[in-house]
């Protein structure tokens, strides 16, 4: 009873105190008292809820985490920072738990509470993850609208385009998808974005099945395989192929091409693939190398050769050949070190393309380690067939092809050479004179002109014709025929009669368009004009020309696009399938080099020049896409070039029989024209003498016979006199 009373009294006292304090606070009277508040039970619960939600997310229980963050977001008293955090984790956990539609809505809320977060990698990665979870028809609509909205960040639009491409190639629109990716990459505002595109695509390719990868790989070509997006397709294809040790050399060759020639913004992608494979299998020790300029003034030529070589390597490896192909850019700062580091199994090396580069290779004794097949028109004296080999036509090949056609198909043995007074013209003319004189046993008349003075070219042509005309008269005098002096005077307006039947013109086609018409101006329309391969460059431009001047002009070439061989047909088809246009001589050069080198097989470690020459003896019998090259037992090369003639819109191949018929027809017309001119002159002279033309010609012939008889007698007497006085003179 006492205890009960005490508790009641205590309660009353406390109540009275609280009431007193309340009154004091309301009236402002008395001393101010601060009461320390106790922890609010509701705030403790909120803190506990946040901790539980974060713990669930960190543990990977995204379903529980999304539910807990949903409860947090129902609270009314959240700060701005708490809202941002809650929407972030709610979006992440919802997407990671597989509720894509809800996750995309949450991403929008997160972005509205934290402006600018849409630019972040985390936000965009989550967006991509969510879109991938949607059914195809829903994802397609979102992706298209996201990409079309230009106010969206470029990175987000790029990701949308990347996913769109995935949708397209799964639907079978592979080519369109790859083209879209190619365009997207070209529009990337910086290297950083390009690198992100590369990483994203490679991750996508890692996840697709083998059948789809094979379909996409069908769009690879030797030209596009080093550029985005094709480079990543090739990398993934090579990565998977390398799992089979037998395919490792070819896979290594593909990855190595990307590493040395590729144009990725993030090359570490390649290194990440190559490093573990090299650790497992090591570097291939057998292959073929190319040393070419891929940048600088000769870079375009180098790339054409690589293109042809790549097609050949592609075809051969698909047909059971297993060798690596390495390309070294001779314009890079490290090309000499790369070349020196080539394994001995890379016995055959194609190139170089420039003489100064070969000189460096030769001076460093690298020709002792590798057999170089140079793309040069000549090699230093004493080196061809021993220290290196030639895989290119020489000036002698050009001249020999022209001479053989002129002599054996047209019956021409008398030649002249009219050349520009500069190094190339002098060199080519000298070679022509040496070879023509040796082959026909007739001297070659030569004359020059100043290249940069076209106003004097007509006189230069006339001078050549006058000289040859005089030579022709001397030849006739030597063989007993002659022309009456009065007849010469009477026929002084007739065209010159040069001794030569063909003239060699070693100059550019641009100059030929001016020089050759001068022959016609001086009434020489029967000459066959022989030109170097240099003419092809000017005629390939496709400019229309006055073809009547050039119907008897011919020049040699390496590549014949008009009457293809089986090999060139395959090359043309491969280029066409890849959408690369039409091949030319440089593409064919690379194509045939790889095929020849592969045909020579693996040479022994102790190979020497005799080994190479023996292998060449059989390998050279292959079907060529370019004009076939042959090597003799000493390894000296010669190329039997194709022959062409200019046409109205470029050039066409020579048909020997048709060309010979055309030449004969021109000669007949020329002779008919000369006869008409003589008849005219004879008629005028007969009228002047009051004779008929028949009477005049009879008198002229009688006079000519009398002169001939007198000259013959004088010559005989002169010979007797000389004979009789010889002993006295000798004494």
XYZ file of C-alpha atoms in Angstrom:
731
model
C 0.000 0.000 0.000
C 2.822 2.304 0.894
C 4.611 1.467 -2.428
C 1.499 2.186 -4.418
C 1.104 5.520 -2.758
C 4.725 6.438 -3.347
C 4.434 5.665 -7.138
C 1.256 7.725 -7.386
C 2.795 10.642 -5.618
C 5.856 10.516 -7.864
C 3.632 10.497 -10.932
C 1.715 13.522 -9.720
C 4.926 15.434 -9.021
C 6.301 14.669 -12.520
C 3.034 15.703 -14.113
C 3.000 18.985 -12.245
C 6.587 19.708 -13.277
C 5.847 19.059 -16.958
C 2.794 21.301 -16.802
C 4.788 24.057 -15.115
C 7.513 23.887 -17.750
C 4.949 23.971 -20.510
C 3.270 27.057 -19.144
C 6.619 28.769 -18.683
C 7.639 28.087 -22.278
C 4.342 29.315 -23.679
C 4.288 32.552 -21.584
C 7.990 33.281 -21.997
C 8.208 33.824 -18.242
C 10.884 32.364 -16.040
C 14.240 30.806 -16.896
C 14.583 29.049 -20.352
C 15.209 25.321 -20.078
C 16.648 23.190 -22.969
C 15.575 19.581 -22.995
C 17.877 17.141 -24.921
C 15.591 15.171 -27.297
C 15.743 11.389 -27.380
C 16.551 9.525 -30.704
C 13.482 9.366 -32.910
C 12.305 5.826 -33.401
C 11.260 6.662 -37.101
C 14.720 7.989 -38.126
C 16.449 4.944 -36.768
C 14.212 2.760 -38.855
C 15.055 4.698 -42.042
C 18.779 4.366 -41.398
C 18.369 0.682 -40.809
C 16.367 0.331 -44.050
C 19.116 2.043 -46.105
C 21.770 -0.192 -44.616
C 19.709 -3.287 -45.351
C 19.146 -2.196 -48.981
C 22.849 -1.515 -49.628
C 23.833 -4.812 -48.006
C 21.370 -6.692 -50.233
C 22.740 -4.972 -53.353
C 26.372 -5.635 -52.436
C 25.620 -9.278 -51.752
C 24.042 -9.691 -55.209
C 20.475 -10.083 -53.966
C 19.158 -7.585 -56.488
C 15.500 -8.574 -56.096
C 15.577 -7.813 -52.361
C 17.638 -4.675 -52.996
C 15.177 -3.289 -55.530
C 12.275 -3.961 -53.140
C 14.032 -2.215 -50.255
C 14.993 0.803 -52.386
C 11.407 0.979 -53.577
C 10.310 1.311 -49.908
C 12.923 4.018 -49.332
C 11.636 6.001 -52.297
C 8.123 6.012 -50.721
C 9.415 8.190 -47.903
C 8.475 11.828 -48.090
C 11.361 13.356 -46.187
C 14.335 12.244 -48.381
C 17.075 14.736 -49.119
C 18.162 15.393 -52.706
C 21.310 13.297 -52.211
C 19.268 10.458 -50.713
C 16.899 10.536 -53.671
C 19.771 10.415 -56.182
C 21.345 7.482 -54.375
C 18.068 5.629 -53.991
C 17.084 6.033 -57.663
C 20.564 4.957 -58.735
C 20.502 1.739 -56.739
C 16.871 1.100 -57.546
C 17.643 1.335 -61.289
C 20.748 -0.836 -61.007
C 19.128 -3.527 -58.873
C 15.923 -3.592 -60.905
C 17.828 -4.070 -64.198
C 20.180 -6.628 -62.692
C 17.221 -8.577 -61.359
C 15.782 -8.811 -64.881
C 12.955 -6.268 -64.830
C 14.004 -4.255 -67.869
C 10.927 -2.060 -68.407
C 10.851 -0.981 -64.766
C 14.634 -0.503 -64.916
C 14.443 1.851 -67.897
C 11.825 3.932 -66.063
C 14.110 4.014 -63.025
C 17.024 5.180 -65.201
C 14.908 8.097 -66.393
C 14.089 9.004 -62.745
C 17.750 8.752 -61.829
C 18.661 11.078 -64.688
C 15.943 13.596 -63.762
C 17.237 13.695 -60.176
C 20.878 13.841 -61.258
C 21.167 15.829 -64.534
C 24.134 14.823 -66.652
C 24.386 11.282 -65.323
C 23.164 10.053 -68.721
C 26.664 10.835 -70.020
C 28.283 8.436 -67.570
C 29.512 4.988 -68.559
C 27.589 3.403 -65.669
C 24.246 4.854 -66.755
C 24.764 3.904 -70.395
C 25.984 0.395 -69.533
C 22.846 -0.165 -67.442
C 20.692 1.192 -70.251
C 22.271 -1.269 -72.679
C 21.775 -4.134 -70.239
C 18.108 -3.252 -69.864
C 17.481 -2.940 -73.608
C 19.092 -6.315 -74.205
C 16.561 -7.901 -71.828
C 13.582 -6.654 -73.820
C 11.816 -8.631 -76.547
C 13.198 -7.841 -80.022
C 10.225 -5.772 -81.194
C 10.311 -3.576 -78.080
C 14.077 -3.149 -78.071
C 14.106 -2.262 -81.761
C 11.673 0.626 -81.249
C 13.663 1.989 -78.288
C 16.984 1.650 -80.085
C 15.757 3.410 -83.205
C 14.222 6.298 -81.268
C 17.301 6.651 -79.049
C 19.644 6.765 -82.031
C 17.395 9.168 -83.933
C 17.193 11.654 -81.047
C 20.129 13.955 -81.792
C 19.945 15.640 -78.375
C 20.999 12.371 -76.747
C 24.676 12.092 -75.835
C 26.795 10.699 -78.687
C 27.910 7.771 -76.545
C 24.320 6.707 -75.890
C 23.404 7.018 -79.553
C 26.511 5.008 -80.442
C 25.510 2.248 -78.056
C 22.022 2.260 -79.553
C 23.520 1.924 -83.040
C 25.756 -0.893 -81.858
C 22.798 -2.804 -80.454
C 20.797 -2.065 -83.591
C 23.565 -3.658 -85.626
C 23.312 -6.761 -83.453
C 19.577 -6.918 -84.071
C 20.111 -6.449 -87.810
C 22.707 -9.171 -88.278
C 20.598 -11.588 -86.256
C 17.787 -10.815 -88.702
C 20.136 -11.535 -91.611
C 20.862 -7.923 -92.612
C 24.572 -8.372 -91.923
C 25.963 -6.130 -94.642
C 23.712 -3.223 -93.705
C 24.615 -3.609 -90.039
C 28.361 -3.556 -90.713
C 28.007 -0.538 -92.991
C 26.087 1.304 -90.263
C 28.823 0.557 -87.756
C 31.441 1.741 -90.235
C 29.594 5.044 -90.695
C 29.089 5.438 -86.955
C 32.794 4.935 -86.276
C 33.702 7.520 -88.893
C 31.483 10.070 -87.124
C 32.918 9.420 -83.652
C 33.942 12.798 -82.202
C 37.158 11.597 -80.597
C 39.572 8.712 -80.229
C 38.072 7.974 -76.821
C 34.656 7.299 -78.331
C 36.172 5.186 -81.074
C 37.963 3.088 -78.498
C 34.695 2.634 -76.601
C 32.969 1.489 -79.787
C 35.758 -1.022 -80.396
C 35.517 -2.481 -76.905
C 31.737 -2.672 -77.057
C 31.682 -4.412 -80.427
C 34.364 -6.892 -79.420
C 32.386 -7.772 -76.307
C 29.309 -8.330 -78.485
C 31.260 -10.541 -80.878
C 32.639 -12.612 -78.006
C 29.072 -13.578 -77.116
C 27.683 -14.625 -80.515
C 27.603 -18.228 -81.687
C 29.969 -19.739 -84.245
C 27.390 -19.799 -87.025
C 26.615 -16.094 -86.756
C 30.323 -15.250 -86.554
C 30.919 -17.264 -89.728
C 28.168 -15.321 -91.484
C 29.614 -11.978 -90.413
C 33.134 -13.120 -91.335
C 31.927 -13.658 -94.883
C 32.029 -9.879 -95.292
C 35.755 -9.681 -94.539
C 38.070 -8.677 -97.366
C 41.842 -8.159 -97.484
C 41.247 -4.413 -97.685
C 38.597 -3.868 -95.012
C 39.867 -6.364 -92.454
C 42.168 -3.819 -90.806
C 39.463 -1.185 -90.283
C 36.501 -0.972 -87.912
C 34.197 -2.884 -87.587
C 35.763 -5.612 -89.733
C 39.018 -5.602 -87.775
C 37.171 -6.697 -84.630
C 35.382 -9.425 -86.592
C 38.748 -10.689 -87.876
C 40.224 -10.527 -84.372
C 37.402 -12.604 -82.904
C 37.598 -15.087 -85.779
C 41.358 -15.449 -85.299
C 40.985 -15.748 -81.515
C 38.605 -18.667 -81.872
C 40.622 -20.320 -84.660
C 43.796 -20.163 -82.575
C 42.238 -22.628 -80.144
C 43.244 -25.307 -82.658
C 47.046 -25.432 -82.707
C 47.028 -26.428 -86.368
C 45.387 -23.094 -87.242
C 47.745 -21.059 -85.093
C 50.070 -19.829 -87.907
C 47.162 -18.454 -89.940
C 45.489 -17.012 -86.852
C 48.768 -15.424 -85.794
C 49.199 -13.945 -89.272
C 45.756 -12.326 -89.064
C 46.316 -10.936 -85.564
C 49.802 -9.779 -86.483
C 48.429 -7.928 -89.510
C 46.013 -6.138 -87.234
C 48.737 -5.332 -84.743
C 51.161 -3.926 -87.309
C 48.770 -2.533 -89.913
C 45.495 -2.045 -88.080
C 43.967 1.299 -87.246
C 42.260 0.631 -83.915
C 41.951 3.481 -81.461
C 42.569 0.992 -78.636
C 45.325 -1.403 -79.752
C 45.384 -2.997 -76.297
C 42.399 -5.080 -77.442
C 44.713 -6.861 -79.875
C 47.499 -7.236 -77.323
C 45.066 -8.742 -74.817
C 44.130 -11.433 -77.355
C 47.628 -12.066 -78.727
C 49.625 -12.240 -75.475
C 48.052 -15.398 -73.969
C 48.061 -17.167 -77.338
C 51.744 -16.435 -77.884
C 52.450 -17.675 -74.373
C 50.665 -20.942 -75.146
C 51.825 -21.599 -78.722
C 54.837 -19.306 -79.292
C 55.387 -17.401 -82.537
C 55.082 -19.294 -85.839
C 58.458 -20.030 -87.402
C 57.309 -20.579 -90.998
C 55.859 -17.937 -93.279
C 56.328 -15.348 -95.994
C 57.105 -11.686 -95.378
C 56.565 -8.507 -97.374
C 58.707 -5.385 -96.999
C 56.744 -2.506 -98.486
C 56.059 1.207 -97.994
C 52.581 1.555 -96.519
C 52.793 5.280 -95.852
C 54.486 8.138 -97.648
C 54.579 8.788 -101.406
C 54.681 5.086 -102.344
C 52.162 3.950 -99.742
C 49.295 3.524 -102.201
C 51.390 1.144 -104.322
C 52.415 -0.810 -101.233
C 48.797 -1.233 -100.190
C 47.842 -2.519 -103.636
C 50.528 -5.207 -103.387
C 49.356 -6.095 -99.871
C 45.782 -6.332 -101.129
C 46.741 -8.858 -103.800
C 48.961 -10.765 -101.375
C 46.159 -10.882 -98.812
C 43.731 -12.383 -101.325
C 46.282 -15.043 -102.311
C 47.013 -15.872 -98.663
C 43.288 -16.078 -97.968
C 42.677 -18.432 -100.871
C 45.680 -20.640 -100.129
C 44.989 -21.049 -96.411
C 41.390 -21.942 -97.208
C 42.759 -24.651 -99.510
C 44.975 -26.335 -96.938
C 48.173 -24.260 -97.027
C 49.313 -23.271 -93.572
C 51.759 -20.390 -93.400
C 51.941 -16.992 -91.780
C 52.099 -13.733 -93.723
C 53.870 -10.777 -92.149
C 54.002 -7.271 -93.608
C 56.724 -4.808 -92.596
C 56.227 -1.132 -93.375
C 59.566 0.126 -94.696
C 58.473 3.686 -93.932
C 58.250 2.980 -90.191
C 61.073 3.876 -87.828
C 61.530 0.263 -86.704
C 61.408 -1.593 -90.035
C 65.055 -2.633 -89.946
C 64.703 -4.117 -86.463
C 61.495 -5.911 -87.444
C 63.159 -7.367 -90.504
C 66.224 -8.477 -88.548
C 63.927 -10.152 -85.993
C 62.150 -12.329 -88.580
C 62.554 -16.052 -87.801
C 64.693 -18.041 -90.223
C 61.565 -19.941 -91.287
C 60.452 -16.796 -93.096
C 62.883 -17.704 -95.848
C 61.214 -15.820 -98.705
C 60.639 -12.085 -98.453
C 58.877 -10.002 -101.099
C 60.212 -6.531 -101.720
C 61.447 -3.977 -101.195
C 59.964 -1.496 -103.645
C 62.764 1.081 -103.514
C 66.447 0.762 -104.341
C 67.668 2.703 -101.317
C 65.847 0.292 -99.006
C 67.395 -2.704 -100.755
C 70.818 -1.132 -100.365
C 70.313 -0.990 -96.585
C 69.128 -4.599 -96.541
C 72.122 -5.693 -98.587
C 74.613 -3.713 -96.495
C 73.312 -5.368 -93.315
C 73.793 -8.853 -94.856
C 70.097 -9.650 -94.416
C 70.150 -11.211 -97.893
C 72.210 -14.007 -96.312
C 69.316 -14.852 -93.984
C 66.351 -14.424 -96.332
C 65.743 -14.825 -100.060
C 64.514 -11.420 -101.223
C 62.325 -11.242 -104.325
C 62.523 -7.540 -105.024
C 59.906 -5.461 -106.804
C 62.664 -3.579 -108.610
C 63.380 -3.261 -112.338
C 67.073 -3.998 -111.770
C 69.510 -5.139 -109.087
C 73.121 -4.163 -108.483
C 75.551 -5.928 -110.789
C 76.425 -9.417 -109.657
C 73.616 -9.753 -107.122
C 70.689 -11.047 -109.209
C 70.219 -14.788 -108.833
C 72.780 -14.948 -106.017
C 72.029 -12.416 -103.291
C 68.499 -11.511 -104.390
C 65.998 -12.156 -107.147
C 63.906 -9.908 -109.334
C 60.108 -10.154 -109.278
C 59.456 -7.298 -111.672
C 59.948 -6.454 -115.332
C 63.137 -4.735 -116.442
C 63.657 -2.147 -119.185
C 65.306 -4.945 -121.183
C 62.095 -6.980 -120.880
C 60.123 -4.076 -122.334
C 62.535 -3.614 -125.226
C 62.793 -7.323 -125.953
C 59.005 -7.675 -126.090
C 58.762 -4.764 -128.553
C 61.616 -5.992 -130.754
C 60.309 -9.548 -130.916
C 56.912 -8.355 -132.073
C 58.294 -5.872 -134.598
C 60.792 -8.303 -136.088
C 58.986 -11.626 -135.976
C 55.349 -10.549 -136.385
C 55.782 -7.480 -138.600
C 59.042 -8.278 -140.418
C 60.696 -4.999 -139.365
C 64.484 -4.850 -139.061
C 65.220 -1.132 -139.417
C 64.688 1.008 -136.336
C 65.221 4.525 -135.078
C 65.051 5.962 -131.571
C 63.856 9.473 -130.742
C 64.339 10.164 -127.055
C 64.056 13.019 -124.553
C 67.417 14.435 -123.569
C 67.272 13.345 -119.912
C 68.474 10.343 -117.896
C 65.521 7.996 -118.434
C 65.311 8.691 -122.161
C 69.053 8.311 -122.668
C 69.197 5.056 -120.705
C 66.226 3.469 -122.480
C 67.462 4.597 -125.904
C 70.915 3.168 -125.258
C 69.436 -0.182 -124.224
C 67.233 -0.214 -127.312
C 70.130 0.532 -129.668
C 72.287 -2.192 -128.119
C 69.591 -4.848 -128.234
C 68.148 -3.932 -131.677
C 71.596 -3.779 -133.321
C 72.510 -7.136 -131.857
C 69.225 -8.795 -132.803
C 68.751 -7.403 -136.342
C 72.384 -6.664 -137.313
C 71.234 -3.267 -138.604
C 72.342 0.078 -137.156
C 69.773 2.168 -135.259
C 69.479 5.867 -136.074
C 69.069 8.009 -132.937
C 68.041 11.601 -132.281
C 67.009 13.537 -129.193
C 64.760 16.424 -128.250
C 64.499 18.774 -125.292
C 61.655 17.582 -123.038
C 60.428 20.987 -121.872
C 60.550 22.726 -125.274
C 57.581 21.371 -127.266
C 57.824 24.280 -129.709
C 60.933 22.634 -131.160
C 59.637 19.067 -131.414
C 58.407 19.386 -134.997
C 61.913 20.353 -136.129
C 63.370 17.449 -134.135
C 61.057 14.997 -135.874
C 61.872 16.494 -139.280
C 65.589 16.260 -138.542
C 65.221 12.563 -137.770
C 63.301 12.003 -141.020
C 65.847 13.949 -143.079
C 68.740 12.005 -141.582
C 67.006 8.695 -142.198
C 66.007 9.752 -145.717
C 69.667 10.488 -146.484
C 70.635 7.174 -144.959
C 68.100 5.474 -147.200
C 69.607 7.110 -150.311
C 73.053 5.977 -149.259
C 71.778 2.455 -148.777
C 70.256 2.475 -152.277
C 73.499 3.794 -153.732
C 75.428 1.052 -151.961
C 73.196 -1.733 -153.307
C 73.334 -0.424 -156.897
C 69.965 1.333 -157.127
C 69.839 5.079 -157.698
C 67.578 7.994 -158.385
C 68.206 10.420 -161.240
C 69.165 13.866 -159.940
C 66.634 15.524 -162.200
C 63.958 13.179 -160.892
C 64.901 14.096 -157.343
C 64.426 17.735 -158.190
C 61.129 17.009 -159.888
C 59.857 15.017 -156.892
C 61.247 17.347 -154.237
C 57.785 17.838 -152.683
C 57.315 14.121 -152.069
C 57.468 12.812 -148.476
C 60.760 11.674 -147.028
C 61.648 8.012 -147.442
C 63.243 7.102 -144.092
C 65.245 3.915 -143.771
C 63.565 3.000 -140.499
C 60.174 1.305 -140.325
C 59.673 1.675 -136.573
C 60.789 4.294 -134.065
C 61.308 3.841 -130.334
C 59.911 6.719 -128.216
C 60.859 6.320 -124.520
C 58.805 9.115 -122.974
C 55.484 9.728 -121.216
C 52.222 9.383 -123.105
C 51.467 13.037 -122.465
C 54.415 14.015 -124.662
C 53.550 11.372 -127.253
C 50.207 13.057 -127.917
C 52.222 15.989 -129.278
C 55.256 14.261 -130.799
C 53.637 11.466 -132.839
C 51.329 13.826 -134.818
C 54.474 15.661 -136.019
C 55.430 12.553 -138.004
C 52.111 12.821 -139.825
C 52.612 16.536 -140.393
C 55.847 15.639 -142.184
C 53.911 12.983 -144.150
C 55.358 9.882 -142.432
C 52.301 7.780 -141.679
C 53.813 4.286 -142.062
C 56.103 4.174 -139.016
C 55.308 1.844 -136.143
C 55.722 3.716 -132.855
C 57.202 1.674 -130.010
C 56.713 2.908 -126.460
C 57.626 1.839 -122.890
C 55.256 0.627 -120.144
C 55.221 4.275 -119.072
C 52.559 4.938 -121.711
C 49.986 2.918 -119.782
C 49.807 5.490 -116.988
C 48.703 8.259 -119.320
C 46.330 6.071 -121.293
C 44.666 4.707 -118.142
C 43.255 8.148 -117.424
C 40.532 7.442 -119.982
C 40.827 10.746 -121.844
C 39.622 10.631 -125.428
C 42.388 10.952 -127.982
C 42.710 11.485 -131.711
C 43.205 7.788 -132.399
C 43.978 8.178 -136.111
C 47.518 9.185 -135.186
C 48.113 6.197 -132.923
C 46.802 3.175 -134.847
C 50.358 1.918 -135.364
C 51.570 2.654 -131.823
C 52.282 -0.200 -129.398
C 53.578 -0.533 -125.846
C 54.124 -3.393 -123.363
C 52.322 -3.946 -120.065
C 52.346 -6.270 -117.057
C 48.576 -6.598 -116.542
C 46.041 -7.576 -119.193
C 42.446 -6.872 -118.122
C 41.035 -7.826 -121.523
C 42.007 -11.477 -121.986
C 42.422 -12.794 -118.438
C 44.106 -16.040 -117.476
C 42.426 -18.432 -115.038
C 44.471 -16.918 -112.217
C 43.529 -13.341 -113.080
C 39.877 -14.398 -113.383
C 40.016 -15.703 -109.814
C 41.636 -12.476 -108.642
C 39.082 -10.345 -110.464
C 36.258 -12.416 -108.956
C 37.687 -12.156 -105.443
C 38.036 -8.389 -105.797
C 34.512 -8.102 -107.164
C 33.033 -10.231 -104.377
C 34.729 -7.981 -101.851
C 33.508 -4.819 -103.550
C 37.099 -3.650 -104.119
C 36.800 -2.700 -107.758
C 39.147 -4.007 -110.422
C 42.720 -5.185 -109.817
C 45.713 -3.711 -111.607
C 49.345 -4.697 -112.167
C 50.369 -3.973 -108.559
C 47.537 -6.029 -107.089
C 48.382 -8.862 -109.499
C 52.047 -8.586 -108.523
C 51.262 -9.198 -104.845
C 48.819 -11.972 -105.723
C 51.296 -13.884 -107.883
C 54.230 -13.375 -105.535
C 52.490 -15.112 -102.635
C 51.357 -17.947 -104.897
C 54.874 -18.432 -106.265
C 56.467 -18.288 -102.797
C 53.937 -20.763 -101.413
C 54.598 -23.046 -104.370
C 58.307 -23.066 -103.552
C 57.450 -24.623 -100.193
C 59.557 -24.769 -97.044
C 63.218 -24.571 -97.894
C 65.856 -26.282 -95.730
C 67.695 -24.356 -93.041
C 70.937 -24.538 -95.032
C 69.390 -23.123 -98.227
C 71.526 -21.176 -100.673
C 71.073 -19.508 -104.052
C 71.222 -22.859 -105.855
C 68.355 -24.108 -103.670
C 66.224 -21.097 -104.585
C 67.000 -21.418 -108.301
C 66.107 -25.121 -108.260
C 62.770 -24.405 -106.563
C 62.049 -21.621 -109.050
C 62.540 -24.009 -111.972
C 59.332 -25.849 -111.079
C 57.337 -23.180 -109.219
C 57.435 -20.689 -112.120
C 55.260 -22.937 -114.291
C 52.164 -21.814 -112.375
C 49.212 -20.006 -113.955
C 50.042 -16.296 -113.733
C 47.659 -13.384 -113.343
C 50.285 -10.887 -114.570
C 52.611 -11.377 -117.539
C 54.544 -14.555 -116.703
C 58.034 -14.226 -115.245
C 60.635 -16.911 -115.858
C 64.023 -17.503 -114.266
C 66.926 -19.256 -115.926
C 69.217 -21.708 -114.170
C 71.247 -18.792 -112.789
C 68.212 -17.081 -111.298
C 68.076 -14.262 -113.859
C 64.504 -13.135 -114.487
C 62.772 -12.115 -117.681
C 59.132 -11.233 -118.230
C 57.240 -11.803 -121.455
C 55.016 -8.739 -121.363
C 51.622 -8.197 -122.924
C 51.318 -5.774 -125.844
C 48.718 -3.030 -126.216
C 47.847 -0.199 -128.563
C 46.160 3.126 -127.773
C 42.450 3.380 -128.488
C 39.932 6.197 -128.397
C 39.142 5.670 -124.688
C 42.362 4.142 -123.387
C 44.110 1.083 -124.778
C 43.345 -2.415 -126.046
C 45.436 -5.586 -126.485
C 47.309 -6.237 -129.706
C 46.103 -8.880 -132.118
C 49.311 -9.624 -134.078
C 47.577 -10.683 -137.300
C 45.170 -7.718 -137.305
C 47.980 -5.297 -136.535
C 50.117 -6.665 -139.390
C 47.161 -6.343 -141.786
C 46.597 -2.762 -140.662
C 50.272 -1.930 -141.235
C 50.212 -3.421 -144.733
C 47.047 -1.484 -145.586
C 48.664 1.758 -144.413
C 51.736 1.057 -146.531
C 49.618 0.351 -149.605
C 47.674 3.602 -149.160
C 50.917 5.495 -148.654
C 52.413 4.063 -151.855
C 49.219 4.876 -153.766
C 49.362 8.451 -152.524
C 53.027 8.756 -153.533
C 52.227 7.395 -156.982
C 49.434 9.924 -157.399
C 51.839 12.709 -156.461
C 54.398 11.397 -158.980
C 51.771 11.153 -161.704
C 50.805 14.735 -161.007
C 54.427 15.874 -161.229
C 55.045 13.872 -164.405
C 51.925 15.267 -166.062
C 52.973 18.847 -165.287
C 56.493 18.218 -166.611
C 55.211 16.564 -169.822
C 52.959 19.524 -170.503
C 55.876 21.847 -169.952
C 57.910 19.943 -172.596
C 54.980 19.550 -174.986
C 55.020 15.762 -174.665
C 52.527 13.158 -173.679
C 53.144 11.614 -170.306
C 54.109 8.314 -171.977
C 56.677 10.068 -174.236
C 58.080 11.965 -171.283
C 58.554 8.853 -169.162
C 60.184 6.980 -172.035
C 62.748 9.774 -172.533
C 63.395 9.951 -168.788
C 63.996 6.214 -168.522
C 66.385 6.238 -171.506
C 68.324 9.092 -169.947
C 68.470 7.289 -166.643
C 69.800 4.124 -168.328
C 72.520 6.117 -170.076
C 73.607 7.673 -166.786
C 73.612 4.288 -165.110
C 75.760 2.774 -167.877
C 78.268 5.619 -167.683
C 78.490 5.454 -163.885
C 78.995 1.695 -164.007
C 81.817 1.987 -166.551
C 83.514 4.700 -164.519
C 83.284 2.565 -161.442
C 84.831 -0.383 -163.282
C 87.667 1.746 -164.706
C 88.259 3.252 -161.321
C 88.646 -0.189 -159.865
C 91.172 -1.247 -162.559
C 93.212 1.898 -162.139
C 93.287 1.426 -158.411
C 94.401 -2.159 -158.787
C 97.188 -1.251 -161.154
C 98.608 1.493 -158.973
C 98.386 -0.392 -155.709
C 101.858 -2.058 -156.031
C 103.537 1.248 -156.827
C 101.802 2.902 -153.919
C 102.794 0.155 -151.552
C 106.402 0.513 -152.543
